[in-house]
Amino acid sequence: MATNEYEGGLKMIEELTTNAEQIQDEVLREILSRNAGTEYLRGFLHGQTDKQLFKKNVPIVTYEDLKPYIDRIVNGETSDILLAEPITGSGTSGGQPKLMPVTAQVAKKWELFRGLYESPVIKYLVDINQAGKRMELMFARPEVETPSGLMATSVTTSIFKGSGFRASLPKLYTSPSETIFCPDPNQSLYCQLLFGLIQREEVVMIGSFFASTVLRAIKFLENHWQELRYDIKTGRLSHQITDSRCRNAASLVMKPNPEQADLIENICNCKSWDGIIRKLWPKARYIAGICTGVMRQYTAELEFYSGGLPLVSSLYASSEAFCGINIEPLCKPSYVSYTFLPNMAYFEFLPVKNERDESIEMKSNDEDTELVDLVNVKPGRCYELVVTNSTGLYRYKVGDVLMVSGFHNNAPQFQFVERKSVVLSVDMEKTSETDLFKAVTEAKALLNPLGFILTEYTSYADTSSVPGHYVLFWELKEKEGEHCKELDPKIMVECCFKIEESLHYTYKIYRKRNIIAALEIRVVKQGSFEALMDYCVSKGTSLSQYKKPSCIKSEEALNILDSRVTGKYFSPKSPL
Ligand code: AMP
């Protein structure tokens, strides 16, 4: 990005946020006037495009409500039953992939969004005179043909296929498109790391969409650096890489480079991998990857490898809409908020009662609660995001809970609170992702004296026996450079108790009354969460969009973790 481009981006952010209300109205007007004739909207608006009528008549929906329409399109009916613009394919989202219409606008909007979220990063972090490349790890998903001949893939894949993005690849990124489109995620990652290492002197950023992917890449490197070093030394790609397009791409740039291979060996051979990212990519200025929400559990480990490079969480986006950008990229991950861009979609907000937000009186039925417009949300309050866009989603609940942290001009800024759907529950109690995160954070501190760190966790509500109980799967790792003691069962039992003690009041009362049985921690072998990810990817989740589930719902996923359990521990007593 040239100086004038990023300055143009910053100027545009100011304009958009200043005129947020007017732009939102225009966005809605345009969506309604284009789509008023669709079968879906006609049913509610009878061909009219009035905002008040839209607010009164169009229902708030979830994916399940729209699924019958999407299924009809997938089975061959024309897409204008739901949206006017022709669709170019369908995108998938979420752990259990959902099909959604995708139009040519998606990739174009992304280009605009990218220009905006990158502008503050460039302002604060990149020396504009220092040309450099981004080692951004990207994974396209193979397309699957639906019965009507539409091609379904992930929304990130549609973005990678966009012409603007493809044109920028060779100049700005280290990964050639052949590696991004390689159908085998491990071969893809190997090759992307190889290209990133070959160009290590030029790399100014290391990143991926989510922080967890960057961490996975570093762990992959820990296991494969010797092969990569050998490839660089000899100028020949490992025979393990069988994808012909990757092999061709590599053959164009690889030549024997023993000096570079020696340098890499010296760095990787060090006992400690503390700060390895900065050592391997000496010109890197930052690490990019979303670090909020379910990703915050990865920040501590990533900081260890980063060597002090800032972790930048640039954007808040989903398959439904590109929503907000971080205009203060140097902000610590736990304080990051996202400024909503009013030109990306029409945004509404459903007030949500939250423990930090006791003041709100909620009606018993969410649907009766008035939705609030973007510019009218109140600082300190929590809301569930509702999106209307030009790809057939009208008043669609994304499932994310956000808290207003302030305003930039007239556009609100939100902190990500949690995914609404992720709750553990064995009776009437509800435990959110945030509740769990806080409790686990308290408990894992007890592992410090043993020299272990918690690298991954997830949860599961076990109701196979009565009363049901919470199960947490923990993957542990020995702290670097420390001589680890045995995993002391007494401490693990204490961890179980600490979690119970740190959970909310309802949980504790239910435990006391034996409505919930003792919480259990199942320690799993190292690599178990990688196996879980491989499984989700094999079932259709894109590696670029993979977010580890906070709570296990499928039996297969449960079996993957259960088959790798090395120890089970239970809380010894009720926390009240
Ligand atoms: P997908 O539907 O696979 O595109 O994933 C989108 C979801 O990822 C969002 O609805 C959020 O739950 C999560 N997500 C995206 N960006 C962020 C962010 N900056 N912080 C926390 N969670 C995020």
XYZ file of C-alpha atoms in Angstrom, residues 207-563:
357
model
C -0.179 -13.709 10.296
C -3.381 -15.479 9.494
C -7.061 -14.774 9.967
C -7.096 -16.217 13.481
C -4.259 -16.291 16.035
C -4.695 -20.041 16.481
C -3.535 -20.657 12.894
C -0.316 -18.703 13.480
C 0.324 -20.774 16.578
C -0.402 -23.977 14.744
C 2.067 -22.944 12.053
C 4.824 -22.357 14.624
C 4.172 -25.746 16.203
C 4.194 -27.343 12.768
C 7.527 -25.630 12.155
C 8.875 -27.085 15.412
C 8.159 -30.541 14.020
C 9.226 -29.942 10.427
C 12.019 -27.356 10.417
C 14.697 -29.917 9.646
C 12.946 -31.026 6.441
C 12.330 -27.401 5.485
C 15.966 -26.534 6.144
C 17.060 -29.480 3.995
C 14.791 -28.348 1.142
C 16.295 -24.855 1.305
C 19.836 -26.234 1.418
C 19.376 -28.505 -1.602
C 16.912 -26.378 -3.550
C 14.606 -29.373 -3.859
C 11.137 -29.772 -2.427
C 10.563 -32.698 -0.051
C 9.011 -35.798 -1.641
C 6.334 -35.633 1.046
C 4.793 -32.815 -0.991
C 2.894 -34.563 -3.730
C 0.645 -31.728 -4.900
C 1.820 -31.015 -8.442
C 0.805 -27.348 -8.459
C 2.771 -26.688 -5.291
C 5.744 -28.561 -6.740
C 5.602 -26.434 -9.890
C 5.369 -23.199 -7.906
C 8.329 -24.263 -5.776
C 10.432 -25.270 -8.767
C 10.179 -21.712 -10.075
C 11.882 -20.159 -7.049
C 13.906 -22.835 -5.298
C 17.633 -22.994 -5.726
C 20.246 -24.428 -3.375
C 20.976 -21.970 -0.575
C 23.229 -23.629 2.020
C 24.036 -20.344 3.836
C 20.376 -19.581 4.438
C 19.810 -23.188 5.505
C 22.656 -22.892 8.051
C 21.219 -19.681 9.472
C 17.808 -21.298 9.866
C 19.389 -24.336 11.482
C 21.257 -22.191 14.011
C 18.072 -20.411 14.997
C 15.812 -23.459 15.133
C 18.365 -25.624 16.902
C 18.319 -23.332 19.939
C 17.109 -24.964 23.112
C 14.470 -22.346 23.629
C 12.001 -21.224 21.005
C 11.367 -18.058 22.982
C 11.126 -15.224 20.426
C 11.602 -17.579 17.461
C 9.356 -15.528 15.152
C 11.493 -12.439 15.434
C 14.663 -14.470 14.996
C 13.459 -16.224 11.864
C 11.900 -13.128 10.327
C 14.156 -10.295 11.509
C 12.332 -7.506 9.657
C 8.881 -8.488 10.901
C 7.061 -5.588 12.545
C 3.984 -7.374 13.846
C 1.990 -10.565 14.063
C -1.511 -10.384 12.653
C -4.353 -12.623 13.760
C -7.600 -12.208 15.624
C -6.797 -12.543 19.331
C -10.216 -11.779 20.815
C -13.138 -14.049 21.657
C -12.311 -17.724 21.686
C -8.829 -16.820 20.375
C -7.697 -15.023 23.512
C -6.534 -18.287 25.052
C -3.761 -18.387 22.441
C -2.286 -14.971 23.080
C 0.023 -15.950 25.945
C 1.675 -18.718 23.963
C 1.926 -16.594 20.861
C 3.577 -13.836 22.895
C 6.206 -16.345 23.975
C 7.154 -17.084 20.366
C 6.773 -13.511 19.160
C 9.880 -11.968 20.735
C 7.980 -8.841 21.710
C 6.375 -8.196 18.324
C 2.897 -6.718 18.763
C -0.066 -9.035 18.190
C -2.520 -7.172 16.028
C -6.176 -8.102 15.978
C -7.280 -6.012 13.020
C -10.833 -6.925 12.287
C -14.127 -8.339 13.327
C -15.848 -10.101 10.469
C -17.973 -13.097 9.716
C -19.329 -14.892 6.703
C -22.502 -12.832 7.153
C -20.804 -9.420 7.094
C -17.497 -7.616 7.429
C -18.265 -5.468 10.428
C -15.574 -3.629 12.327
C -11.925 -2.678 12.316
C -9.382 -2.006 15.029
C -8.198 1.571 14.641
C -5.674 1.208 17.471
C -3.641 -1.767 16.328
C -1.097 -1.455 19.139
C -3.744 -1.968 21.789
C -3.243 -5.075 23.977
C -5.465 -7.989 22.865
C -7.641 -7.847 25.987
C -8.607 -4.202 25.327
C -9.196 -4.427 21.594
C -12.412 -2.927 20.265
C -13.717 -2.829 16.760
C -15.123 0.322 15.178
C -18.108 -0.622 13.044
C -18.071 0.531 9.428
C -21.571 1.630 8.409
C -21.092 0.909 4.692
C -20.517 -2.837 5.131
C -24.072 -3.985 5.937
C -27.135 -2.772 7.790
C -26.528 -3.449 11.467
C -29.074 -3.742 14.268
C -28.583 -4.756 17.868
C -30.646 -6.871 20.175
C -30.104 -5.904 23.827
C -28.761 -8.826 25.824
C -28.752 -9.141 29.543
C -25.231 -9.673 30.684
C -23.668 -10.016 34.100
C -21.905 -6.675 33.512
C -25.158 -5.123 32.437
C -27.750 -5.787 35.130
C -29.603 -2.554 34.369
C -31.398 -3.868 31.311
C -34.862 -5.208 31.796
C -35.475 -7.925 29.288
C -38.787 -9.179 28.139
C -39.136 -12.904 28.431
C -39.149 -13.346 24.670
C -36.091 -11.958 22.858
C -38.050 -11.418 19.676
C -40.326 -8.866 21.318
C -37.410 -6.698 22.302
C -36.863 -3.625 20.167
C -33.801 -3.727 18.001
C -31.473 -0.755 18.347
C -29.862 0.992 15.358
C -26.079 1.181 15.020
C -25.773 4.801 16.097
C -28.141 4.393 19.056
C -26.383 1.694 21.047
C -25.393 2.645 24.600
C -21.849 2.493 26.000
C -21.344 -0.332 28.477
C -24.303 -2.339 27.201
C -24.232 -5.732 25.537
C -26.042 -6.607 22.330
C -26.455 -9.468 19.969
C -25.551 -8.532 16.405
C -28.301 -8.662 13.757
C -27.304 -8.194 10.116
C -29.144 -7.300 6.925
C -27.053 -7.550 3.767
C -27.310 -7.815 0.008
C -26.754 -11.572 -0.063
C -30.175 -12.587 1.190
C -29.830 -12.192 4.937
C -32.506 -9.943 6.418
C -32.400 -9.301 10.162
C -30.183 -12.299 10.662
C -28.850 -13.091 14.133
C -25.129 -13.736 13.758
C -24.922 -15.266 17.226
C -22.234 -12.944 18.619
C -22.581 -10.850 21.759
C -20.745 -7.528 21.699
C -20.265 -4.799 24.285
C -20.166 -1.107 23.398
C -16.841 0.283 24.580
C -17.158 3.769 23.079
C -17.631 5.704 19.874
C -15.325 6.905 17.141
C -17.085 9.939 15.708
C -20.646 8.626 15.403
C -19.834 4.970 14.930
C -19.841 2.674 17.943
C -16.878 0.562 18.968
C -17.471 -2.912 20.315
C -15.555 -5.416 22.332
C -16.274 -8.992 21.434
C -17.907 -10.699 24.422
C -18.820 -14.207 23.302
C -20.666 -16.386 20.880
C -24.183 -16.620 22.160
C -24.721 -20.221 21.266
C -21.718 -21.516 23.146
C -23.056 -22.486 26.504
C -22.576 -25.399 28.766
C -25.686 -26.502 30.496
C -26.794 -29.688 32.235
C -29.927 -28.284 33.840
C -31.439 -24.790 33.874
C -28.061 -23.110 34.425
C -26.205 -21.570 31.496
C -22.468 -21.205 31.431
C -21.075 -18.976 28.734
C -17.771 -19.056 26.946
C -16.670 -16.066 29.046
C -17.674 -17.731 32.346
C -15.630 -20.739 31.385
C -12.644 -18.715 30.228
C -12.504 -16.828 33.520
C -12.778 -19.990 35.606
C -10.127 -21.824 33.593
C -7.813 -18.810 33.861
C -8.069 -18.985 37.661
C -7.467 -22.707 37.768
C -4.595 -22.998 35.338
C -2.443 -20.754 37.546
C -2.233 -23.723 39.923
C -0.196 -25.594 37.315
C 2.669 -23.075 37.412
C 4.634 -24.666 40.273
C 4.496 -28.013 38.473
C 6.128 -26.557 35.361
C 3.129 -27.264 33.141
C 1.135 -24.877 31.004
C -2.335 -25.330 29.653
C -2.147 -25.025 25.869
C -5.700 -25.926 24.837
C -9.031 -26.600 26.431
C -12.579 -27.280 25.516
C -15.640 -28.436 27.361
C -18.492 -30.880 27.234
C -21.726 -31.275 29.181
C -21.856 -34.944 30.120
C -25.440 -35.936 30.771
C -24.944 -39.660 30.206
C -25.388 -40.199 33.937
C -27.673 -38.366 36.324
C -26.963 -35.788 37.592
C -24.945 -34.555 34.633
C -21.604 -32.852 35.032
C -19.169 -30.556 33.246
C -16.155 -32.125 31.601
C -13.143 -30.084 30.576
C -10.553 -31.489 28.212
C -7.118 -30.072 28.939
C -4.011 -30.398 26.822
C -0.880 -29.594 28.806
C 2.673 -28.888 27.840
C 5.856 -28.746 29.884
C 7.169 -25.220 30.327
C 10.276 -24.642 28.303
C 13.538 -24.976 30.140
C 11.886 -26.274 33.298
C 12.340 -29.659 34.746
C 8.758 -30.813 35.096
C 7.556 -32.747 38.037
C 4.976 -35.447 37.554
C 1.464 -34.181 36.987
C 0.352 -34.220 40.600
C -3.200 -35.640 40.897
C -3.745 -33.528 44.019
C -3.150 -30.332 42.058
C -5.409 -31.497 39.230
C -8.190 -32.153 41.727
C -7.584 -28.660 43.090
C -7.889 -27.282 39.567
C -11.314 -28.959 39.258
C -12.395 -27.350 42.488
C -10.979 -23.948 41.533
C -13.015 -23.971 38.324
C -16.186 -24.798 40.218
C -15.438 -22.120 42.751
C -14.892 -19.545 39.994
C -18.092 -20.342 38.080
C -21.289 -18.352 38.549
C -23.668 -18.504 41.487
C -26.323 -20.659 39.785
C -23.747 -23.302 39.004
C -22.598 -23.387 42.613
C -26.125 -23.586 43.999
C -26.945 -26.448 41.625
C -23.789 -28.229 42.680
C -24.719 -27.824 46.310
C -28.163 -29.261 45.650
C -26.644 -32.086 43.625
C -28.445 -31.027 40.454
C -24.990 -30.991 38.897
C -22.334 -33.595 39.755
C -18.631 -32.911 40.355
C -16.726 -31.224 37.564
C -14.198 -33.399 35.779
C -10.937 -32.561 33.991
C -9.747 -35.065 31.405
C -6.122 -34.520 30.490
C -5.435 -35.451 26.876
C -2.187 -36.311 25.092
C -0.313 -33.576 23.260
C -1.564 -33.224 19.711
C -5.162 -34.128 20.593
C -6.484 -30.684 19.692
C -4.621 -30.840 16.435
C -6.404 -34.119 15.748
C -9.688 -32.383 16.581
C -8.890 -29.636 14.109
C -7.907 -32.135 11.414
C -11.243 -33.827 11.963
C -13.216 -30.555 11.652
C -11.262 -29.625 8.522
C -11.959 -33.069 7.036
C -15.661 -32.427 7.683
C -15.599 -29.232 5.665
C -14.451 -26.449 7.989
C -11.943 -24.205 6.282
C -8.567 -24.109 8.025
C -8.568 -20.322 7.589
C -11.875 -20.038 9.417
C -11.335 -22.783 12.006
C -12.209 -21.805 15.533
C -11.776 -24.480 18.127
C -15.188 -25.292 19.614
C -15.560 -23.991 23.167
C -17.961 -26.812 23.760
C -18.001 -30.209 22.098
C -21.353 -31.143 20.612
C -20.641 -33.945 18.156
C -20.040 -37.521 19.135
C -17.170 -37.988 16.684
C -15.343 -34.954 18.073
C -15.911 -36.287 21.572
C -14.485 -39.671 20.605
C -11.362 -38.033 19.202
C -10.616 -36.392 22.542
C -11.834 -39.269 24.713
C -9.593 -41.747 22.932
